[in-house]
XYZ file of C-alpha atoms in Angstrom:
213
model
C 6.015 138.228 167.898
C 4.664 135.105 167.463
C 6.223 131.916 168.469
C 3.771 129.081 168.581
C 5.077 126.955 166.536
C 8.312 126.778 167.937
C 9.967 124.045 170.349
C 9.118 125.085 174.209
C 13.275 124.721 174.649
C 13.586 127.236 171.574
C 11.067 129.793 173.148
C 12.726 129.773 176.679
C 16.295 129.751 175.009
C 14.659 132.902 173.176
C 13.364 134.196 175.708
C 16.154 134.414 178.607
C 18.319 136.215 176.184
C 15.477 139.611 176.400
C 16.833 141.613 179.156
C 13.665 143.220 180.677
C 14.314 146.689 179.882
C 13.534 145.317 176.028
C 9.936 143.545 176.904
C 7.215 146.087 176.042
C 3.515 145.100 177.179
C 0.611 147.019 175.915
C -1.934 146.591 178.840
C -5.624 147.143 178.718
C -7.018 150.567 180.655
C -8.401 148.076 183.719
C -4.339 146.789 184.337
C -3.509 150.490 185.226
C -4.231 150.090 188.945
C -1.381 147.252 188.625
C 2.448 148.740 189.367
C 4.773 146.282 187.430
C 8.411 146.820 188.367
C 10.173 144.858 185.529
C 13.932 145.060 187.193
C 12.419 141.704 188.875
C 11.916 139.242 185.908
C 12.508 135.543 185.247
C 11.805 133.031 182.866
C 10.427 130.126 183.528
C 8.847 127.295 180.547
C 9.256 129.786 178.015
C 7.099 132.172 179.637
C 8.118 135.633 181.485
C 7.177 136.371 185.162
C 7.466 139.392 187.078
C 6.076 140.761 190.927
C 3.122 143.515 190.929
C 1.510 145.417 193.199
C -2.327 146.096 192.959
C -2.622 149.269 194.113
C -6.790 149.112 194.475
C -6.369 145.330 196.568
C -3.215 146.056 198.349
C -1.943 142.711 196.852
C 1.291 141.617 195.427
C 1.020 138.834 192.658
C 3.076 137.683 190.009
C 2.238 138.860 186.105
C 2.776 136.296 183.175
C 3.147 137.022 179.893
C 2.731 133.617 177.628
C 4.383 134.090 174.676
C 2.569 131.157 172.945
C -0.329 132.850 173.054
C 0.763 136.647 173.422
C -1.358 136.746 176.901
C -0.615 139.196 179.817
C -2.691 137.556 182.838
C -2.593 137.658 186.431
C -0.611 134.259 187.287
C -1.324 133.735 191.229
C -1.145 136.295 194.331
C 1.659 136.388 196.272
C 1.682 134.662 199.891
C 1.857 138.366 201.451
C 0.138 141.617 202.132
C 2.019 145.051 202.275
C 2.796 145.610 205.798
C 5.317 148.421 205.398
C 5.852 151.196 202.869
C 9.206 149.841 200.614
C 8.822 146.398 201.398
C 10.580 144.459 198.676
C 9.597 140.912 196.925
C 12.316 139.317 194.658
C 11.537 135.998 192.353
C 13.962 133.593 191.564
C 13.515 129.411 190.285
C 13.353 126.595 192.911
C 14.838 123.165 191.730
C 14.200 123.824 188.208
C 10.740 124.007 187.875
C 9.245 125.878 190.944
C 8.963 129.571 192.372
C 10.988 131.247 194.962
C 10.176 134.464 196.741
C 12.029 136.521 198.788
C 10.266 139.379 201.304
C 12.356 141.793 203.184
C 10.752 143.878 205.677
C 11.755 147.323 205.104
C 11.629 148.500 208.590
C 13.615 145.308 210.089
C 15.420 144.192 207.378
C 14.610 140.387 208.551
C 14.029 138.452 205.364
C 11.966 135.664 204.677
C 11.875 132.520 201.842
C 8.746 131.382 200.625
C 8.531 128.561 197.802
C 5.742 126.942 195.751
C 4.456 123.522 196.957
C 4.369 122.118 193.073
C 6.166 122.738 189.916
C 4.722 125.786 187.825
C 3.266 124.374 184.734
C 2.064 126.066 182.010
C -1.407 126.583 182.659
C -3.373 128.443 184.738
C -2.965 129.172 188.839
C -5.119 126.953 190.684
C -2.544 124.698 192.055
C 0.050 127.368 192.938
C 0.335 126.672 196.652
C 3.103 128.871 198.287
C 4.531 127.525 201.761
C 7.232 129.250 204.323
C 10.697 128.072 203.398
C 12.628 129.783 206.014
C 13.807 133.005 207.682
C 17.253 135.079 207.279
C 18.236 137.009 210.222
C 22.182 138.577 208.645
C 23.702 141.490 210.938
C 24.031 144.999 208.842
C 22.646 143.810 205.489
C 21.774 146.208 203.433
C 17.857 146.794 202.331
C 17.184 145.154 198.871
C 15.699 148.176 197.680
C 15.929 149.933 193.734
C 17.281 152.945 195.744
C 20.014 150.995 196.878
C 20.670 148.448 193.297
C 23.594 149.111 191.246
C 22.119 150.606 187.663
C 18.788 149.140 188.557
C 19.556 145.295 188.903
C 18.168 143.516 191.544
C 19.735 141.103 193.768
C 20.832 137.247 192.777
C 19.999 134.589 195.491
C 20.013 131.073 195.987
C 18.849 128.947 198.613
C 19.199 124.714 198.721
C 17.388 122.355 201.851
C 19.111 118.950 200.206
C 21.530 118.894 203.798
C 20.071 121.879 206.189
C 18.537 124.803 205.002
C 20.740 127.455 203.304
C 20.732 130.787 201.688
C 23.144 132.893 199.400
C 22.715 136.327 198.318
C 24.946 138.515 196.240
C 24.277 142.222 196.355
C 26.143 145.297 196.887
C 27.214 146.606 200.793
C 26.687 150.078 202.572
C 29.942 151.137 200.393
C 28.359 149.362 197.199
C 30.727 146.935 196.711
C 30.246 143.499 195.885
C 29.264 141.139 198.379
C 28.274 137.321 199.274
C 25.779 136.744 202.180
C 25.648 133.435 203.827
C 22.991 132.161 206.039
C 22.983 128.477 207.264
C 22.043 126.548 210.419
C 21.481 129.918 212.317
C 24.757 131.355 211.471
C 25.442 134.186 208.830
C 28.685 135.308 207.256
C 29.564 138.114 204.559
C 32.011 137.495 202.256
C 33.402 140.377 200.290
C 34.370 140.200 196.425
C 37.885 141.526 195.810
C 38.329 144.261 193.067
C 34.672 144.468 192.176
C 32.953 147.522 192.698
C 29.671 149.404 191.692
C 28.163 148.354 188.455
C 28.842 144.984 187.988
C 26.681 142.517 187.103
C 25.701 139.016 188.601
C 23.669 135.828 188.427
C 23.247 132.837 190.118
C 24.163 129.509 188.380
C 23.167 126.063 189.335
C 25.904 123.311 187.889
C 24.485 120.400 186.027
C 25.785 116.702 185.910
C 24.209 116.524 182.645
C 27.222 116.181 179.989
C 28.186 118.840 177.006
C 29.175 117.360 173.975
C-alpha cells in the first residue's frame, strides 16, 4: 500500500478507519524477540503506534509503522521496566499531538500516567522525553488486563491538567458491565452505565470549538 503522495490529513483519515485486527506487518527474523500486542493501537500523524515488549532487553517501547515510507521501526522505549509478570501499558493521544501512557501494576492495581514532554513529530525518537503525569489510586478497579477485556478491546481513558489533574477511564467491572472511573483531586468515583453490558464498544472523544460546515 503505498500512500506517499497523498495529503498527511488523507493518510491519517485512512488510516484510523483500519481496525488493528486488519494491519498485517511482515517483520524481519531479528524483530522476533519483540511481542507486539496489537489490541493497543493508535494513530497518530498518519502513522500507526502500538506497545511491545522485548523479550531479550526486558523493555517495553512503542513500534511505528510509517506508512509514507512502509517502515516498521522501533519509535522510543517506554519510561518503564517490567516489574511484575501481567503488568499492563495502554497508549492513548495527549492534547492532540503528544503520547499518553498508562501502567497498572498487576499485583497492586495502583495506576500511573506518564506523558511525553513534546509533540511527536514525524521523525525519528531523539526528542521523545516521557515525564510522570500523575498517579490513580480507585478502590476495587478491576486489572486492565486482555483476560479481563470484553472481545479483546482494551480500555478508553482520558486524562486533562487545564484546572487540577484528572482522569477518566471506561472499562468493564468485576460483573463486566460497563463502567466510568473518575479520579480527581485525590478523590475517585465509579459511575455505572445503565443497560450496557458485555461486548460493547467505546472510545474517548475530545469536543472541538472548531465549526462544521
Amino acid at each position: 500500500m503505498a500512500l506517499v503522495n497523498l495529503p498527511w490529513e488523507l493518510v491519517e483519515e485512512i488510516i484510523s478507519r483500519i481496525p488493528p485486527e486488519c494491519l498485517y506487518i511482515n517483520a524481519p527474523y531479528e524483530e522476533w524477540p519483540i511481542k507486539e500486542p496489537l489490541d493497543n493501537h493508535i494513530s497518530l500523524g498518519g502513522n500507526s503506534y502500538w506497545t511491545a515488549y522485548n523479550i531479550e532487553t526486558s523493555e517495553y517501547l512503542i513500534r511505528k509503522f510509517d506508512f509514507s515510507k512502509e517502515i516498521l521501526k522501533n519509535f522510543c522505549i517506554l519510561p518503564c521496566m517490567k516489574n511484575h509478570e501481567g503488568d499492563t501499558h495502554y497508549l492513548s493521544v495527549f492534547r492532540g499531538n503528544r503520547f499518553s501512557m498508562l501502567e497498572q501494576c498487576n499485583r497492586t492495581s495502583e495506576i500511573e500516567i506518564w506523558v511525553t514532554e513534546k509533540k511527536i513529530k514525524n521523525g525519528d525518537k531523539e526528542d521523545v522525553v516521557w515525564m510522570k503525569f500523575m498517579s490513580v489510586s480507585i478502590p476495587d478497579i478491576p486489572r486492565l488486563t486482555l483476560s479481563n477485556q470484553s472481545l479483546g478491546r482494551c480500555p478508553s481513558y482520558f486524562i486533562d491538567d487545564r484546572y487540577e489533574k484528572s482522569f477518566v477511564l471506561c472499562f468493564t467491572d468485576e460483573t463486566r458491565h460497563g463502567c466510568i472511573y473518575i479520579a480527581k483531586g485525590g478523590l475517585s468515583r465509579k459511575v455505572k452505565i445503565d443497560d450496557v453490558g458485555d461486548g460493547y464498544s467505546h472510545c474517548i472523544y475530545v469536543p472541538s470549538f472548531i465549526p462544521i460546515p
